Amino acid sequence: MARTAAPGSRERILRSAGELFYRHGVRAVGMNQVIDAAGCGKNLLYTHFPSKDDLVTAYLRGCRRERERAGAAAAEGLPDDPATRLRALVAEIAATATAPDFRGCAFRLYLAEFPGDAGEPGRVARDYLRDTRAEIDALVARLGVTDPGRLADRIWLIVEGLYGSAGRPDAAAAAETATGLVDDLLAAER
Amino acid sequence: MARTAAPGSRERILRSAGELFYRHGVRAVGMNQVIDAAGCGKNLLYTHFPSKDDLVTAYLRGCRRERERAGAAAAEGLPDDPATRLRALVAEIAATATAPDFRGCAFRLYLAEFPGDAGEPGRVARDYLRDTRAEIDALVARLGVTDPGRLADRIWLIVEGLYGSAGRPDAAAAAETATGLVDDLLAAER
DNA sequence: AGGATAACGGACCGATCGGTCCGCCGACGA
DNA sequence: TCGTCGGCGGACCGATCGGTCCGTTATCCT
């Protein structure tokens, strides 16, 4: 044995690839571009990620982890009140969507690019959306309002709109609009 | 001269290409697939559309014409009342989004696939979104509410959400939710 | 110092991309 | 009936795709 493998290489490659995938779209980015951006050899890339699908799957899984981390951070220290948690959830998305290089929800963008994808990346993307929707449903259910289904549908619609407006000039306005509208909806139900 | 050119060929090709582009995404569809689907030769295709960009531009222009036609049909016979017109506008989008093979707004899907596209297709897509937004702004302005900007932002957000939910299981619920929410917003402003 | 090895980076593979060109067939007019 | 021309469809082009393989270099341990 002579050298020890660089431990951060996998994460470095994944970060470079993720930036490219997110900015330009998955299909638009070739493996050679990933290699150039990561500054690694083909060997190393294909050792860590045997195929592009594996790399894309890892990219989406990373996005999910990041989203969950951000969501947990936004909820931290808050009282376990469903209304407060819902407001924080939407506010966190709104804040994320206001970032200058925000181009939209990575999962929705992926599904827009690969509509019927039955592979692992598509599964990861759909799972995330399903689980996020379920999270909102659970919070709304705890509110004890008369029609939780309707309210959850409305909040979900607003979240979709928030993500949909991303990357266009309306993004900043959409963020304020979404938080304000959710606030109003919650206030009206109380 | 011996034969006269088949007059419907351009439209037939465009329709086949449009279905493929919409269903699978623009980048995922190759020119050979378009040729196979249209049942024509390469000659005819490239005579009508010298490049893929031209074909995509024509596809998006066709989508715009179709959207405008549907919007006009939905508004036809209605009183020229801004609230009624707004409700009809959202209801028309909701009805469109409920169609079984609806996958989302063609322009938003295109922009998701080609984020920074500076070419003609990107221009057509962005123009459509800008003009549709302006249409909502104009209608809301005519309502005479105290904060037209806020209401227009909210309605636009709902429209974005409606399009964003498309192609997923939530599409049908989103349609009802959007129309109901817009109704409530308009009723509250009155 | 010397040898083992991780990793860079390019040659290479078959497939497919958008796009060009042409041979052939079949329908129509003279 | 025969010549002409529109259009089908495939051969072909260079570029690029995802992916494999290997020669070289740089680095660390013995």
Coordinates of C-alpha atoms in Angstrom, one line a residue, chain B residues 53 57 60-61 110 117-125:
Chain B
D53 CA -34.9 25.1 -33.5
T57 CA -40.2 27.5 -32.4
L60 CA -44.3 26.8 -29.3
R61 CA -46.0 29.3 -31.5
Y110 CA -39.6 24.1 -22.3
D117 CA -32.1 29.6 -23.8
A118 CA -31.5 32.9 -25.6
G119 CA -32.8 31.5 -28.9
E120 CA -36.1 32.0 -30.6
P121 CA -37.9 29.2 -28.7
G122 CA -36.9 30.7 -25.4
R123 CA -38.0 34.1 -26.5
V124 CA -41.4 32.7 -27.6
A125 CA -41.9 30.9 -24.2

